[in-house]
Amino acid sequence: MAEGGGCRLCLVVGAGAGVAVIDAVPPEADLACVLLRAGPAHEARRAAAALCRAVQARGAAFLVADDTGLAAAVGAEGVHLADPAGYAAARAALGPEAIVGVGCGRSRHAAMEAGEAGADYVAFTIGGDEDLELVRDWSTFTIVPCVAMGDVGAHNAAALAEAGADFIAV
């Protein structure tokens, strides 16, 4: 579970997101991290660096999706990998202090393997109420934090937090 027993916010932004997106998050929001879904590398680096600085100034972690090179270049805290198979290479590239999280879809097996490999968190793709059991089971039987991603919003965020999600990605 998240430190202090609460569920925290992970803001997912696209490559075109500017610093203003961080300014729009209310100060009272418990913003844990911002995950950048990067675009083409030649366009992304300058914008990502500015966004990274703004996120870090806010006291949150900055993660880049599926691009260890960009994460290292802009000083991000780590990466989020859509494919668990990339975990070992990402950890080797970024080192032991970086955050390396892994998307596992709805697979408990993939999540267990990622956790055993050392992933800092696993992310489950939420598609409906049936996924509450997946989050509940994960938070009950493991210590690796989980992120609820996908179909997450006002309609189910409270239920996911109650089920044990450590982070809600929106």
Short mmCIF file of C-alpha atoms in Angstrom, two decimals:
data_model
loop_
_atom_site.label_atom_id
_atom_site.label_comp_id
_atom_site.label_asym_id
_atom_site.label_seq_id
_atom_site.Cartn_x
_atom_site.Cartn_y
_atom_site.Cartn_z
CA MET A 1 0.00 0.00 0.00
CA ALA A 2 1.12 3.58 -0.53
CA GLU A 3 2.96 5.21 2.32
CA GLY A 4 0.46 6.54 4.81
CA GLY A 5 -2.12 4.03 3.56
CA GLY A 6 -3.55 6.23 0.84
CA CYS A 7 -4.09 6.00 -2.86
CA ARG A 8 -2.15 8.62 -4.82
CA LEU A 9 -2.57 10.23 -8.22
CA CYS A 10 -0.51 9.46 -11.32
CA LEU A 11 -1.21 11.94 -14.11
CA VAL A 12 -0.72 10.51 -17.60
CA VAL A 13 0.05 13.13 -20.25
CA GLY A 14 0.75 13.03 -23.96
CA ALA A 15 3.85 14.24 -25.76
CA GLY A 16 2.27 17.63 -26.44
CA ALA A 17 1.61 18.39 -22.78
CA GLY A 18 3.16 21.58 -21.56
CA VAL A 19 4.07 22.82 -18.11
CA ALA A 20 0.59 24.35 -17.80
CA VAL A 21 -0.86 20.86 -17.26
CA ILE A 22 1.06 20.64 -13.98
CA ASP A 23 -0.08 24.10 -12.93
CA ALA A 24 -3.68 22.96 -13.48
CA VAL A 25 -3.41 20.22 -10.85
CA PRO A 26 -4.71 21.63 -7.56
CA PRO A 27 -2.05 21.93 -4.84
CA GLU A 28 -4.11 19.74 -2.50
CA ALA A 29 -4.10 16.84 -4.98
CA ASP A 30 -1.80 14.05 -3.84
CA LEU A 31 0.22 13.98 -7.06
CA ALA A 32 2.75 11.14 -6.89
CA CYS A 33 3.98 11.17 -10.46
CA VAL A 34 3.49 12.32 -14.00
CA LEU A 35 3.84 9.73 -16.74
CA LEU A 36 4.78 11.11 -20.15
CA ARG A 37 3.65 9.07 -23.11
CA ALA A 38 6.46 10.33 -25.33
CA GLY A 39 6.20 11.08 -29.01
CA PRO A 40 9.01 11.23 -31.58
CA ALA A 41 12.34 11.64 -29.80
CA HIS A 42 13.46 14.66 -31.80
CA GLU A 43 10.32 16.55 -30.76
CA ALA A 44 10.06 15.22 -27.24
CA ARG A 45 13.35 16.02 -25.55
CA ARG A 46 13.03 19.78 -25.00
CA ALA A 47 9.37 19.63 -23.97
CA ALA A 48 10.01 16.61 -21.75
CA ALA A 49 12.90 18.36 -20.00
CA ALA A 50 10.76 21.39 -19.16
CA LEU A 51 7.89 19.20 -17.99
CA CYS A 52 10.28 17.09 -15.91
CA ARG A 53 11.59 20.17 -14.10
CA ALA A 54 8.05 21.39 -13.38
CA VAL A 55 6.95 18.01 -12.04
CA GLN A 56 10.01 17.67 -9.83
CA ALA A 57 9.52 21.22 -8.52
CA ARG A 58 6.05 20.08 -7.48
CA GLY A 59 7.63 17.24 -5.47
CA ALA A 60 6.41 14.47 -7.75
CA ALA A 61 8.26 11.87 -9.79
CA PHE A 62 8.55 12.19 -13.56
CA LEU A 63 8.35 8.96 -15.56
CA VAL A 64 8.65 8.39 -19.30
CA ALA A 65 6.75 5.62 -21.06
CA ASP A 66 8.88 3.04 -22.86
CA ASP A 67 11.93 5.24 -23.52
CA THR A 68 14.90 4.77 -21.19
CA GLY A 69 17.07 7.03 -23.34
CA LEU A 70 14.67 9.96 -23.04
CA ALA A 71 14.17 9.29 -19.33
CA ALA A 72 17.93 9.44 -18.72
CA ALA A 73 18.42 12.46 -20.97
CA VAL A 74 15.86 14.63 -19.17
CA GLY A 75 16.64 13.49 -15.64
CA ALA A 76 13.40 11.58 -15.09
CA GLU A 77 13.06 9.38 -12.04
CA GLY A 78 12.34 6.41 -14.26
CA VAL A 79 10.22 4.66 -16.85
CA HIS A 80 6.92 2.88 -17.23
CA LEU A 81 7.12 -0.13 -19.53
CA ALA A 82 4.09 -1.39 -21.40
CA ASP A 83 5.86 -4.72 -21.98
CA PRO A 84 7.23 -6.60 -18.96
CA ALA A 85 9.86 -8.22 -21.20
CA GLY A 86 11.80 -4.94 -21.24
CA TYR A 87 12.29 -4.80 -17.47
CA ALA A 88 15.85 -6.16 -17.24
CA ALA A 89 17.15 -3.90 -20.01
CA ALA A 90 15.49 -0.82 -18.49
CA ARG A 91 16.88 -1.58 -15.04
CA ALA A 92 20.36 -2.09 -16.52
CA ALA A 93 20.12 1.18 -18.47
CA LEU A 94 18.80 3.33 -15.62
CA GLY A 95 20.35 1.71 -12.57
CA PRO A 96 19.05 0.51 -9.22
CA GLU A 97 17.83 3.89 -7.97
CA ALA A 98 15.49 4.55 -10.90
CA ILE A 99 11.80 3.77 -10.80
CA VAL A 100 10.98 1.02 -13.27
CA GLY A 101 7.31 0.16 -13.40
CA VAL A 102 5.68 -2.46 -15.57
CA GLY A 103 2.30 -2.64 -17.24
CA CYS A 104 0.82 -6.12 -16.87
CA GLY A 105 -2.57 -5.77 -18.50
CA ARG A 106 -4.88 -8.00 -16.47
CA SER A 107 -2.32 -10.74 -15.94
CA ARG A 108 -1.60 -11.78 -12.37
CA HIS A 109 1.15 -14.03 -13.74
CA ALA A 110 2.92 -11.17 -15.56
CA ALA A 111 2.57 -9.02 -12.44
CA MET A 112 4.08 -11.72 -10.22
CA GLU A 113 7.00 -12.17 -12.61
CA ALA A 114 7.57 -8.40 -12.77
CA GLY A 115 7.44 -8.11 -8.99
CA GLU A 116 9.85 -11.00 -8.54
CA ALA A 117 12.22 -9.42 -11.06
CA GLY A 118 12.27 -6.24 -8.98
CA ALA A 119 9.76 -3.90 -10.63
CA ASP A 120 9.01 -0.92 -8.43
CA TYR A 121 5.33 -1.20 -9.26
CA VAL A 122 2.98 -3.09 -11.53
CA ALA A 123 0.13 -1.50 -13.45
CA PHE A 124 -3.14 -3.24 -14.18
CA THR A 125 -5.38 -2.25 -17.08
CA ILE A 126 -8.81 -1.61 -15.65
CA GLY A 127 -11.73 -2.35 -17.92
CA GLY A 128 -14.64 -2.67 -15.54
CA ASP A 129 -15.87 -3.59 -12.08
CA GLU A 130 -14.57 -7.14 -12.49
CA ASP A 131 -11.05 -5.75 -12.18
CA LEU A 132 -11.66 -4.66 -8.59
CA GLU A 133 -11.02 -8.25 -7.53
CA LEU A 134 -7.67 -8.23 -9.34
CA VAL A 135 -6.59 -5.08 -7.49
CA ARG A 136 -7.96 -6.39 -4.18
CA ASP A 137 -6.14 -9.70 -4.52
CA TRP A 138 -2.90 -8.01 -5.51
CA SER A 139 -2.93 -5.59 -2.60
CA THR A 140 -3.85 -8.36 -0.16
CA PHE A 141 -1.18 -10.86 -1.12
CA THR A 142 1.80 -8.81 -2.30
CA ILE A 143 3.85 -5.82 -1.23
CA VAL A 144 4.66 -4.52 -4.72
CA PRO A 145 2.59 -1.36 -5.27
CA CYS A 146 -0.05 -1.40 -8.00
CA VAL A 147 -1.30 1.28 -10.34
CA ALA A 148 -4.83 1.17 -11.75
CA MET A 149 -4.74 2.39 -15.38
CA GLY A 150 -7.11 2.34 -18.32
CA ASP A 151 -10.80 2.93 -17.69
CA VAL A 152 -10.23 4.92 -14.52
CA GLY A 153 -12.09 8.06 -13.57
CA ALA A 154 -14.65 9.57 -11.23
CA HIS A 155 -16.93 6.57 -11.82
CA ASN A 156 -14.58 4.07 -10.18
CA ALA A 157 -11.56 5.79 -8.57
CA ALA A 158 -12.95 5.51 -5.04
CA ALA A 159 -13.75 1.81 -5.50
CA LEU A 160 -10.25 1.14 -6.86
CA ALA A 161 -8.70 2.97 -3.90
CA GLU A 162 -10.90 0.98 -1.52
CA ALA A 163 -9.83 -2.24 -3.27
CA GLY A 164 -6.20 -1.37 -2.52
CA ALA A 165 -4.79 0.43 -5.55
CA ASP A 166 -1.74 2.39 -4.45
CA PHE A 167 -1.99 4.75 -7.42
CA ILE A 168 -4.75 5.81 -9.79
CA ALA A 169 -3.56 6.81 -13.26
CA VAL A 170 -5.71 9.33 -15.10
#
